[in-house]
Short mmCIF file of C-alpha atoms in Angstrom, two decimals:
data_model
loop_
_atom_site.label_atom_id
_atom_site.label_comp_id
_atom_site.label_asym_id
_atom_site.label_seq_id
_atom_site.Cartn_x
_atom_site.Cartn_y
_atom_site.Cartn_z
CA MET A 970 11.23 13.33 4.69
CA THR A 971 10.54 14.31 8.29
CA ASP A 972 7.57 14.79 10.78
CA ARG A 973 6.32 11.39 10.84
CA SER A 974 4.02 9.76 13.39
CA ALA A 975 5.99 7.41 15.55
CA LEU A 976 3.64 4.50 15.17
CA LEU A 977 5.20 4.09 11.56
CA ASP A 978 8.35 3.29 12.58
CA ASP A 979 7.82 -0.29 12.27
CA TYR A 980 6.49 -0.25 9.15
CA LEU A 981 9.44 1.01 7.48
CA GLY A 982 11.34 -1.00 5.32
CA ARG A 983 8.72 -3.29 5.24
CA PRO A 984 6.19 -4.59 2.54
CA VAL A 985 2.38 -3.02 3.44
CA VAL A 986 -0.66 -2.26 2.01
CA VAL A 987 -2.27 1.26 1.61
CA ASP A 988 -6.16 0.74 1.23
CA LEU A 989 -7.21 4.74 -0.32
CA THR A 990 -10.43 6.04 -0.68
CA SER A 991 -10.34 5.73 -4.34
CA PRO A 992 -10.99 2.45 -5.92
CA PHE A 993 -7.06 2.09 -5.44
CA VAL A 994 -4.70 -0.02 -3.33
CA CYS A 995 -1.50 0.29 -3.24
CA ILE A 996 0.91 -2.62 -1.91
CA GLY A 997 5.00 -1.92 -1.91
CA THR A 998 7.63 -1.21 0.83
CA LEU A 999 7.20 1.88 2.79
CA ALA A 1000 10.52 3.62 2.43
CA GLU A 1001 9.25 6.93 4.26
CA ALA A 1002 6.89 8.98 5.02
CA ASP A 1003 6.29 12.15 6.82
CA SER A 1004 3.31 14.57 7.59
CA ALA A 1005 1.75 14.49 4.13
CA PHE A 1006 3.21 11.23 2.01
CA LEU A 1007 3.71 7.83 2.01
CA ASP A 1008 6.81 6.65 -0.15
CA LEU A 1009 6.38 3.22 -1.48
CA ARG A 1010 8.95 1.10 -3.74
CA ASP A 1011 8.66 -1.41 -5.45
CA ALA A 1012 5.01 -0.97 -5.38
CA ASP A 1013 1.57 -2.09 -7.28
CA LEU A 1014 -0.79 0.55 -7.84
CA HIS A 1015 -3.96 -1.44 -8.71
CA ASP A 1016 -6.82 -0.01 -9.84
CA LEU A 1017 -9.72 -2.32 -8.86
CA ARG A 1018 -12.14 -0.98 -11.51
CA ASP A 1019 -9.40 -3.07 -13.94
CA GLY A 1020 -10.80 -6.42 -12.73
CA ARG A 1021 -13.65 -8.80 -11.19
CA SER A 1022 -11.39 -8.95 -7.91
CA THR A 1023 -12.48 -7.16 -4.72
CA ARG A 1024 -10.13 -5.29 -2.95
CA GLU A 1025 -9.80 -8.14 -0.20
CA ILE A 1026 -9.46 -10.92 -2.85
CA TYR A 1027 -6.94 -8.92 -4.71
CA VAL A 1028 -4.56 -8.04 -1.21
CA VAL A 1029 -5.17 -11.68 -0.23
CA ASP A 1030 -3.92 -12.91 -3.31
CA THR A 1031 -1.15 -10.34 -3.37
CA ALA A 1032 0.00 -11.78 0.11
CA ARG A 1033 -0.28 -15.15 -1.19
CA LEU A 1034 1.55 -14.48 -4.17
CA GLY A 1035 3.89 -11.59 -4.19
CA ILE A 1036 3.67 -7.95 -4.88
CA ARG A 1037 3.31 -7.36 -8.95
CA ARG A 1038 5.68 -4.30 -9.04
CA ASN A 1039 4.39 -1.86 -11.63
CA ARG A 1040 5.98 1.43 -10.23
CA ALA A 1041 9.87 1.67 -9.01
CA ARG A 1042 8.38 4.72 -6.59
CA VAL A 1043 4.89 5.78 -5.30
CA LEU A 1044 3.91 9.19 -3.14
CA ILE A 1045 0.91 8.79 -1.59
CA ARG A 1046 -0.92 11.49 -0.07
CA LEU A 1047 -2.01 10.72 3.36
CA ASP A 1048 -5.34 12.45 3.46
CA GLU A 1049 -5.93 9.86 0.34
CA VAL A 1050 -5.48 6.74 3.04
CA VAL A 1051 -8.21 4.71 4.83
CA ALA A 1052 -5.91 2.30 6.18
CA LEU A 1053 -2.26 0.78 6.26
CA THR A 1054 -1.78 -2.61 7.22
CA LEU A 1055 1.60 -4.98 6.61
CA LEU A 1056 0.97 -7.02 4.01
CA GLU A 1057 2.45 -10.17 6.73
CA ASP A 1058 -0.75 -9.21 8.78
CA VAL A 1059 -3.44 -10.09 5.60
CA SER A 1060 -5.06 -13.34 6.54
CA GLU A 1061 -7.32 -15.50 4.46
CA ALA A 1062 -10.07 -16.03 7.14
#
């Protein structure tokens, strides 16, 4: 994949949190990105409707306990992304 923003270079190869416009959050290692998709590996694609936890609590728990991998690879359309954060930047405060 090509044509990615240079802003994403620091995120490549690192665990990230992808907040989506839907009630999903995806947490995994950013393998690649282009002008249309993020490519995450060893990822947890989580439907927040499946539990009682809020998005924030789920992400903080993942930062503390580790990624609950349920997908080897996930392609996420950029037009569905609200925010992209390094997992290490998630704070409990």
